Amino acid sequence: MNWLLVMDWIFPRWCKGCQVRADGQDWPLGFCWSCMLGWPDLRGFPGNVLFRGRVYGMRGVLGFRLKGAPELHSLVHEMKYGGNRWLARAGGQWVASGNDPPSHPVLLVPVPLHWRRAWKRGYNQAHWIAQGVGDVWGVAVRSDILRRAMHQVSLTQSGRKDRQQHLAFTFLAHPFTPNAFPGHSIYLVDDVLTTG
């Protein structure tokens, strides 16, 4: 028996983009596969190239580009401010499924929120995105490695230089011993990459 079909009969789901009924189809982010094909998908090689250009030669993975796909803004807003843990985790799984897992040991470290912002939002969306990536890649998520020391206003409209000046002393690393994670690379996980 197709339980998704039964659930869609009792609690119908509709695509957030084109309003088509789900009818038992698995839509990981609430959008049908037809709508998702139109997204500017940056998983895999294109995202790696863009990431290296933005973050000065470091390796990283991306999901999609918000420019040119206004429906994705509502998705990110629901993840970030709507408290939708399921959506954040599904987003992490979606990103990881389109990117090859690292061939070396990795720790996923979500970018922390200040305790005041975490209290206001109810959760850290970066942590749940990291959980989704960890589910697919089989990698540990460590939320105890970084701490946000300073609370500040949103930097949404700021440029790269302003962000770097504001964030210079914002995060503190846990004082681990030098050999705490031998041979591991740290992947920082966040919900949006703006200026790098």
Coordinates of N, CA and C in Angstrom, one line a residue:
M1 N 0.8 -1.2 0.0 CA 0.0 0.0 0.0 C 0.9 1.3 0.0
N2 N 0.5 2.2 -0.8 CA 1.3 3.5 -0.9 C 0.8 4.4 0.2
W3 N 1.5 4.5 1.3 CA 1.1 5.4 2.4 C 1.1 6.9 2.0
L4 N 2.0 7.3 1.1 CA 1.9 8.7 0.7 C 0.6 9.0 0.0
L5 N 0.1 8.0 -0.8 CA -1.1 8.2 -1.6 C -2.3 8.3 -0.6
V6 N -2.3 7.4 0.4 CA -3.3 7.4 1.5 C -3.3 8.8 2.2
M7 N -2.1 9.2 2.6 CA -2.0 10.5 3.4 C -2.5 11.7 2.5
D8 N -2.1 11.6 1.2 CA -2.5 12.7 0.3 C -4.0 12.7 0.1
W9 N -4.7 11.6 0.3 CA -6.1 11.5 0.1 C -6.8 12.1 1.4
I10 N -6.1 11.9 2.6 CA -6.7 12.4 3.8 C -6.3 13.9 4.0
F11 N -5.0 14.1 3.8 CA -4.5 15.5 3.9 C -3.8 15.9 2.6
P12 N -4.5 16.4 1.7 CA -4.0 16.7 0.3 C -2.8 17.7 0.4
R13 N -1.7 17.3 -0.4 CA -0.6 18.2 -0.5 C -0.6 18.8 -1.9
W14 N -0.2 20.1 -2.0 CA -0.2 20.8 -3.3 C 1.2 21.3 -3.5
C15 N 1.6 21.4 -4.7 CA 2.9 22.0 -5.1 C 2.9 23.4 -4.7
K16 N 3.9 23.9 -4.0 CA 4.0 25.3 -3.7 C 4.2 26.3 -4.9
G17 N 4.6 25.7 -6.0 CA 4.9 26.5 -7.2 C 3.7 26.5 -8.1
C18 N 3.3 25.4 -8.6 CA 2.2 25.3 -9.7 C 0.9 24.8 -9.2
Q19 N 0.8 24.5 -7.9 CA -0.5 24.1 -7.3 C -1.0 22.7 -7.8
V20 N -0.2 21.9 -8.3 CA -0.6 20.5 -8.7 C -0.7 19.6 -7.5
R21 N -1.6 18.7 -7.4 CA -1.7 17.8 -6.3 C -0.6 16.8 -6.3
A22 N -0.2 16.4 -5.1 CA 1.0 15.5 -4.9 C 0.6 14.1 -5.4
D23 N -0.6 13.6 -5.0 CA -1.1 12.3 -5.3 C -0.1 11.2 -5.1
G24 N 0.5 11.1 -3.9 CA 1.5 10.1 -3.6 C 2.9 10.2 -4.1
Q25 N 3.2 11.3 -4.7 CA 4.5 11.6 -5.2 C 5.4 12.1 -4.0
D26 N 6.6 11.8 -4.0 CA 7.5 12.3 -2.9 C 8.2 13.6 -3.4
W27 N 7.8 14.7 -2.8 CA 8.4 16.0 -3.1 C 9.2 16.4 -1.9
P28 N 10.5 16.4 -1.9 CA 11.3 16.6 -0.7 C 11.1 18.0 -0.2
L29 N 10.9 19.0 -1.0 CA 10.9 20.4 -0.5 C 9.5 21.1 -0.7
G30 N 8.5 20.3 -1.0 CA 7.1 20.9 -1.2 C 6.9 21.4 -2.6
F31 N 7.8 21.2 -3.5 CA 7.6 21.6 -4.9 C 7.7 20.3 -5.7
C32 N 6.9 20.3 -6.8 CA 6.8 19.2 -7.7 C 8.2 19.1 -8.5
W33 N 8.4 17.9 -9.0 CA 9.7 17.7 -9.8 C 9.7 18.7 -11.0
S34 N 8.6 18.9 -11.6 CA 8.5 19.8 -12.8 C 9.0 21.2 -12.4
C35 N 8.5 21.7 -11.3 CA 8.9 23.1 -10.8 C 10.4 23.1 -10.4
M36 N 10.9 22.0 -9.8 CA 12.2 21.9 -9.3 C 13.2 21.9 -10.5
L37 N 12.8 21.4 -11.6 CA 13.6 21.4 -12.8 C 13.9 22.8 -13.3
G38 N 13.1 23.7 -13.0 CA 13.3 25.1 -13.4 C 14.2 25.9 -12.5
W39 N 14.5 25.3 -11.3 CA 15.4 26.0 -10.4 C 16.8 26.1 -10.9
P40 N 17.5 27.2 -10.6 CA 18.9 27.4 -10.9 C 19.7 26.5 -10.0
D41 N 19.8 25.2 -10.3 CA 20.5 24.2 -9.4 C 22.0 24.4 -9.5
L42 N 22.6 24.5 -8.4 CA 24.1 24.7 -8.3 C 24.8 23.5 -7.6
R43 N 24.1 22.4 -7.5 CA 24.7 21.2 -6.9 C 25.7 20.7 -7.9
G44 N 26.8 20.1 -7.3 CA 27.8 19.5 -8.2 C 28.9 20.6 -8.6
F45 N 29.4 20.4 -9.8 CA 30.5 21.2 -10.4 C 30.2 22.7 -10.4
P46 N 29.0 23.1 -11.0 CA 28.8 24.6 -11.0 C 28.9 25.3 -9.7
G47 N 28.3 24.7 -8.7 CA 28.3 25.2 -7.3 C 29.7 25.3 -6.8
N48 N 30.5 24.2 -7.0 CA 31.9 24.2 -6.5 C 32.7 25.3 -7.1
V49 N 32.5 25.6 -8.4 CA 33.3 26.7 -9.1 C 32.8 28.0 -8.5
L50 N 31.5 28.2 -8.3 CA 31.0 29.5 -7.8 C 31.5 29.7 -6.3
F51 N 31.5 28.6 -5.6 CA 31.9 28.7 -4.2 C 33.4 29.1 -4.1
R52 N 34.2 28.4 -4.9 CA 35.7 28.8 -4.9 C 35.9 30.2 -5.2
G53 N 35.1 30.8 -6.1 CA 35.3 32.2 -6.5 C 34.8 33.1 -5.4
R54 N 33.8 32.7 -4.6 CA 33.3 33.5 -3.5 C 34.1 33.4 -2.3
V55 N 34.7 32.2 -2.0 CA 35.3 32.0 -0.7 C 36.8 31.7 -0.9
Y56 N 37.4 32.3 -1.9 CA 38.8 32.4 -2.1 C 39.5 31.0 -2.1
G57 N 39.1 30.1 -3.0 CA 39.7 28.9 -3.3 C 39.4 27.7 -2.3
M58 N 38.6 27.9 -1.4 CA 38.2 26.8 -0.5 C 37.2 25.9 -1.1
R59 N 37.1 24.7 -0.7 CA 36.1 23.8 -1.3 C 34.8 23.9 -0.5
G60 N 33.7 23.8 -1.3 CA 32.4 23.8 -0.6 C 31.3 23.4 -1.6
V61 N 30.1 23.2 -1.1 CA 29.0 22.8 -2.0 C 27.9 23.8 -1.8
L62 N 27.1 23.9 -2.8 CA 25.9 24.8 -2.8 C 24.7 24.0 -3.3
G63 N 23.5 24.6 -3.0 CA 22.3 24.0 -3.4 C 21.7 24.7 -4.7
F64 N 21.2 25.9 -4.5 CA 20.6 26.6 -5.6 C 20.8 28.1 -5.5
R65 N 20.6 28.8 -6.6 CA 20.8 30.2 -6.7 C 19.5 30.9 -6.5
L66 N 19.4 31.8 -5.6 CA 18.1 32.5 -5.3 C 17.7 33.4 -6.4
K67 N 18.7 34.1 -7.1 CA 18.4 35.0 -8.1 C 17.7 34.3 -9.3
G68 N 16.6 34.8 -9.8 CA 16.0 34.2 -10.9 C 14.9 33.1 -10.5
A69 N 14.7 32.9 -9.3 CA 13.7 31.9 -8.8 C 13.1 32.5 -7.6
P70 N 12.1 33.4 -7.7 CA 11.5 34.1 -6.6 C 10.8 33.1 -5.6
E71 N 10.3 31.9 -6.1 CA 9.6 31.0 -5.2 C 10.6 30.4 -4.2
L72 N 11.9 30.5 -4.5 CA 12.8 29.9 -3.5 C 13.0 30.9 -2.3
H73 N 12.7 32.1 -2.5 CA 12.8 33.1 -1.4 C 11.8 32.7 -0.3
S74 N 10.6 32.3 -0.6 CA 9.6 31.9 0.4 C 10.1 30.6 1.1
L75 N 10.7 29.7 0.3 CA 11.2 28.5 0.9 C 12.3 28.8 1.9
V76 N 13.3 29.6 1.6 CA 14.3 30.0 2.6 C 13.7 30.7 3.7
H77 N 12.8 31.6 3.5 CA 12.1 32.4 4.6 C 11.4 31.4 5.5
E78 N 10.7 30.4 5.0 CA 10.0 29.5 5.9 C 11.0 28.7 6.7
M79 N 12.2 28.3 6.1 CA 13.2 27.6 6.8 C 13.8 28.5 7.9
K80 N 14.1 29.7 7.5 CA 14.9 30.6 8.4 C 14.0 31.2 9.6
Y81 N 12.9 31.7 9.2 CA 12.0 32.4 10.2 C 10.8 31.6 10.6
G82 N 10.4 30.6 9.8 CA 9.1 29.9 10.1 C 9.2 28.8 11.0
G83 N 10.5 28.4 11.4 CA 10.6 27.4 12.4 C 10.4 26.0 11.8
N84 N 10.5 25.8 10.5 CA 10.3 24.5 9.8 C 11.5 23.7 9.8
R85 N 11.7 22.9 10.9 CA 12.9 22.0 11.0 C 12.9 20.9 9.9
W86 N 11.7 20.4 9.6 CA 11.6 19.3 8.6 C 12.1 19.9 7.3
L87 N 11.7 21.1 6.9 CA 12.0 21.7 5.6 C 13.6 21.9 5.6
A88 N 14.1 22.4 6.7 CA 15.6 22.6 6.7 C 16.3 21.3 6.6
R89 N 15.9 20.3 7.2 CA 16.6 19.0 7.1 C 16.4 18.4 5.7
A90 N 15.2 18.5 5.1 CA 15.0 18.1 3.8 C 15.8 18.9 2.8
G91 N 16.0 20.2 3.1 CA 16.9 21.0 2.2 C 18.3 20.5 2.3
G92 N 18.8 20.2 3.5 CA 20.1 19.6 3.6 C 20.3 18.3 2.9
Q93 N 19.3 17.5 3.0 CA 19.4 16.2 2.3 C 19.4 16.4 0.8
W94 N 18.6 17.4 0.3 CA 18.5 17.7 -1.2 C 19.9 18.2 -1.6
V95 N 20.5 19.1 -0.9 CA 21.8 19.6 -1.3 C 22.9 18.5 -1.3
A96 N 22.9 17.6 -0.3 CA 23.9 16.6 -0.2 C 23.7 15.5 -1.3
S97 N 22.4 15.3 -1.7 CA 22.1 14.3 -2.7 C 22.7 14.6 -4.1
G98 N 22.9 15.9 -4.3 CA 23.4 16.4 -5.6 C 24.9 16.7 -5.6
N99 N 25.5 16.5 -4.5 CA 26.9 16.8 -4.3 C 27.6 15.5 -3.8
D100 N 28.7 15.2 -4.4 CA 29.5 14.0 -3.9 C 30.0 14.2 -2.5
P101 N 29.9 13.2 -1.7 CA 30.5 13.3 -0.3 C 32.0 13.5 -0.4
P102 N 32.6 14.2 0.6 CA 34.0 14.3 0.6 C 34.7 12.9 0.7
S103 N 35.9 12.7 0.1 CA 36.6 11.5 0.2 C 37.4 11.3 1.4
H104 N 37.5 12.4 2.2 CA 38.3 12.4 3.4 C 37.4 12.7 4.6
P105 N 37.8 12.4 5.9 CA 37.0 12.7 7.1 C 36.6 14.1 7.2
V106 N 35.3 14.3 7.5 CA 34.8 15.7 7.5 C 33.9 15.8 8.8
L107 N 33.9 17.0 9.4 CA 32.9 17.4 10.4 C 32.1 18.5 9.9
L108 N 30.8 18.4 10.0 CA 29.9 19.5 9.6 C 29.6 20.4 10.9
V109 N 29.9 21.6 10.7 CA 29.8 22.6 11.8 C 28.8 23.7 11.4
P110 N 27.5 23.6 12.0 CA 26.6 24.7 11.6 C 27.0 26.0 12.2
V111 N 26.8 27.1 11.4 CA 27.1 28.4 11.9 C 26.1 28.7 13.0
P112 N 26.6 29.1 14.2 CA 25.7 29.2 15.3 C 25.0 30.6 15.3
L113 N 23.8 30.6 15.9 CA 23.1 31.8 16.2 C 23.5 32.3 17.6
H114 N 23.4 33.6 17.8 CA 23.5 34.1 19.2 C 22.3 33.5 20.0
W115 N 22.5 33.3 21.3 CA 21.4 32.7 22.1 C 20.1 33.5 22.0
R116 N 20.2 34.8 21.9 CA 19.0 35.6 21.8 C 18.2 35.3 20.5
R117 N 18.9 35.3 19.4 CA 18.3 35.0 18.1 C 17.8 33.6 18.1
A118 N 18.5 32.6 18.6 CA 18.0 31.2 18.7 C 16.8 31.1 19.5
W119 N 16.7 31.8 20.6 CA 15.6 31.8 21.5 C 14.4 32.4 20.8
K120 N 14.6 33.5 20.0 CA 13.5 34.2 19.3 C 13.0 33.3 18.2
R121 N 13.9 32.7 17.4 CA 13.4 31.8 16.3 C 13.0 30.4 16.7
G122 N 13.5 30.0 17.9 CA 13.2 28.7 18.3 C 14.1 27.5 17.9
Y123 N 14.9 27.8 17.0 CA 15.9 26.8 16.5 C 16.9 27.4 15.6
N124 N 18.0 26.7 15.3 CA 19.0 27.2 14.4 C 18.8 26.4 13.1
Q125 N 18.4 27.1 12.0 CA 18.2 26.4 10.7 C 19.4 25.8 10.2
A126 N 20.6 26.4 10.4 CA 21.9 25.8 9.9 C 22.1 24.5 10.5
H127 N 21.8 24.3 11.8 CA 21.9 23.0 12.4 C 21.1 21.9 11.7
W128 N 19.9 22.2 11.4 CA 19.0 21.2 10.8 C 19.4 21.0 9.3
I129 N 19.9 22.0 8.6 CA 20.4 21.7 7.3 C 21.6 20.8 7.4
A130 N 22.5 21.0 8.4 CA 23.7 20.2 8.6 C 23.2 18.8 8.9
Q131 N 22.2 18.6 9.7 CA 21.7 17.3 10.0 C 21.2 16.5 8.7
G132 N 20.6 17.3 7.8 CA 20.2 16.7 6.5 C 21.4 16.3 5.7
V133 N 22.4 17.1 5.6 CA 23.6 16.7 4.9 C 24.3 15.5 5.5
G134 N 24.3 15.5 6.8 CA 24.9 14.4 7.6 C 24.2 13.1 7.4
D135 N 22.8 13.2 7.2 CA 22.0 12.0 7.0 C 22.5 11.3 5.7
V136 N 22.7 12.1 4.6 CA 23.0 11.6 3.3 C 24.5 11.2 3.2
W137 N 25.3 12.0 3.7 CA 26.8 11.7 3.6 C 27.3 10.8 4.7
G138 N 26.5 10.6 5.7 CA 27.0 9.7 6.8 C 28.1 10.4 7.6
V139 N 28.0 11.7 7.8 CA 29.0 12.5 8.5 C 28.5 13.1 9.8
A140 N 29.3 13.3 10.8 CA 28.9 13.8 12.1 C 28.7 15.3 12.0
V141 N 27.7 15.8 12.8 CA 27.4 17.2 12.9 C 27.9 17.6 14.3
R142 N 28.7 18.6 14.4 CA 29.2 19.1 15.7 C 28.8 20.6 15.9
S143 N 27.8 20.8 16.7 CA 27.3 22.1 17.0 C 28.1 22.8 18.2
D144 N 29.0 22.0 18.8 CA 29.7 22.5 19.9 C 31.1 23.1 19.6
I145 N 31.5 23.2 18.3 CA 32.8 23.7 18.0 C 32.9 25.2 17.9
L146 N 31.8 25.8 17.4 CA 31.7 27.3 17.3 C 30.7 27.8 18.2
R147 N 30.9 29.1 18.7 CA 30.0 29.8 19.5 C 29.9 31.2 19.0
R148 N 28.7 31.7 19.0 CA 28.5 33.1 18.5 C 28.6 34.0 19.8
A149 N 29.7 34.8 19.9 CA 29.9 35.6 21.1 C 29.2 36.9 21.1
M150 N 28.9 37.5 19.9 CA 28.3 38.8 19.8 C 26.9 38.7 19.1
H151 N 26.0 39.5 19.6 CA 24.7 39.6 19.0 C 24.7 41.0 18.3
Q152 N 24.2 40.9 17.1 CA 24.2 42.2 16.3 C 23.0 42.2 15.4
V153 N 22.8 43.4 14.8 CA 21.7 43.5 13.9 C 21.9 42.7 12.6
S154 N 20.9 42.4 11.9 CA 21.0 41.6 10.6 C 21.9 42.3 9.6
L155 N 22.7 41.5 8.9 CA 23.6 42.0 7.9 C 23.1 41.7 6.5
T156 N 21.8 41.5 6.4 CA 21.2 41.1 5.1 C 21.5 42.1 4.0
Q157 N 21.5 43.4 4.2 CA 21.7 44.3 3.2 C 23.2 44.8 3.1
S158 N 24.1 44.2 3.9 CA 25.5 44.7 3.9 C 26.3 44.0 2.8
G159 N 27.4 44.7 2.4 CA 28.3 44.2 1.4 C 29.4 43.4 2.1
R160 N 30.3 42.9 1.2 CA 31.3 42.0 1.7 C 32.2 42.7 2.8
K161 N 32.7 43.9 2.5 CA 33.6 44.6 3.4 C 32.9 44.9 4.8
D162 N 31.6 45.3 4.8 CA 30.9 45.6 6.0 C 30.7 44.3 6.8
R163 N 30.4 43.2 6.1 CA 30.2 41.9 6.8 C 31.5 41.5 7.5
Q164 N 32.6 41.6 6.7 CA 33.9 41.1 7.3 C 34.3 41.9 8.5
Q165 N 34.0 43.2 8.5 CA 34.3 44.1 9.7 C 33.4 43.7 10.9
H166 N 32.1 43.5 10.6 CA 31.2 43.2 11.7 C 31.4 41.8 12.3
L167 N 31.9 40.9 11.4 CA 32.0 39.5 11.9 C 33.4 39.1 12.4
A168 N 34.3 40.1 12.4 CA 35.7 39.8 12.8 C 35.8 39.1 14.1
F169 N 35.0 39.5 15.1 CA 35.1 39.0 16.5 C 33.8 38.4 16.9
T170 N 33.0 38.0 16.0 CA 31.7 37.5 16.3 C 31.7 36.0 16.8
F171 N 32.5 35.2 16.2 CA 32.5 33.8 16.5 C 33.8 33.4 17.3
L172 N 33.6 32.4 18.2 CA 34.7 31.9 18.9 C 34.7 30.4 18.8
A173 N 35.9 29.8 18.6 CA 36.1 28.4 18.5 C 36.3 27.8 19.8
H174 N 35.8 26.6 20.1 CA 36.0 25.9 21.3 C 37.5 25.5 21.4
P175 N 38.1 25.7 22.6 CA 39.5 25.5 22.7 C 39.8 24.0 22.8
F176 N 39.7 23.2 21.7 CA 40.0 21.8 21.7 C 41.6 21.6 21.6
T177 N 42.0 20.5 22.0 CA 43.4 20.2 21.9 C 43.7 20.0 20.4
P178 N 45.0 20.3 20.0 CA 45.3 20.3 18.6 C 45.0 19.0 17.9
N179 N 45.0 17.8 18.6 CA 44.8 16.5 18.0 C 43.4 16.0 18.2
A180 N 42.4 16.9 18.5 CA 41.1 16.5 18.8 C 40.4 15.8 17.5
F181 N 40.7 16.3 16.4 CA 40.1 15.8 15.1 C 41.1 15.6 14.1
P182 N 42.1 14.7 14.3 CA 43.2 14.5 13.3 C 42.7 14.1 11.9
G183 N 43.2 14.8 10.9 CA 42.8 14.4 9.5 C 41.5 14.9 9.1
H184 N 40.7 15.6 9.9 CA 39.3 16.0 9.5 C 39.4 17.4 8.9
S185 N 38.5 17.6 8.0 CA 38.3 18.9 7.4 C 37.0 19.4 8.1
I186 N 36.9 20.7 8.3 CA 35.7 21.3 8.8 C 34.8 21.9 7.7
Y187 N 33.6 21.5 7.6 CA 32.7 22.2 6.6 C 31.7 23.0 7.4
L188 N 31.8 24.3 7.2 CA 30.8 25.2 7.9 C 29.5 25.1 7.1
V189 N 28.4 25.0 7.8 CA 27.1 24.9 7.1 C 26.2 26.1 7.5
D190 N 25.7 26.8 6.5 CA 24.8 27.9 6.7 C 23.7 27.8 5.7
D191 N 22.6 28.6 5.9 CA 21.5 28.6 5.0 C 21.6 29.4 3.8
V192 N 22.4 30.5 3.8 CA 22.5 31.3 2.6 C 24.0 31.7 2.5
L193 N 24.5 31.7 1.3 CA 25.9 32.2 1.0 C 25.6 33.5 0.2
T194 N 26.0 34.6 0.8 CA 25.8 35.9 0.2 C 27.1 36.5 -0.4
T195 N 27.9 37.1 0.5 CA 29.2 37.7 0.0 C 30.3 36.7 0.1
G196 N 30.2 35.6 0.8 CA 31.3 34.7 1.0 C 32.1 35.1 2.3

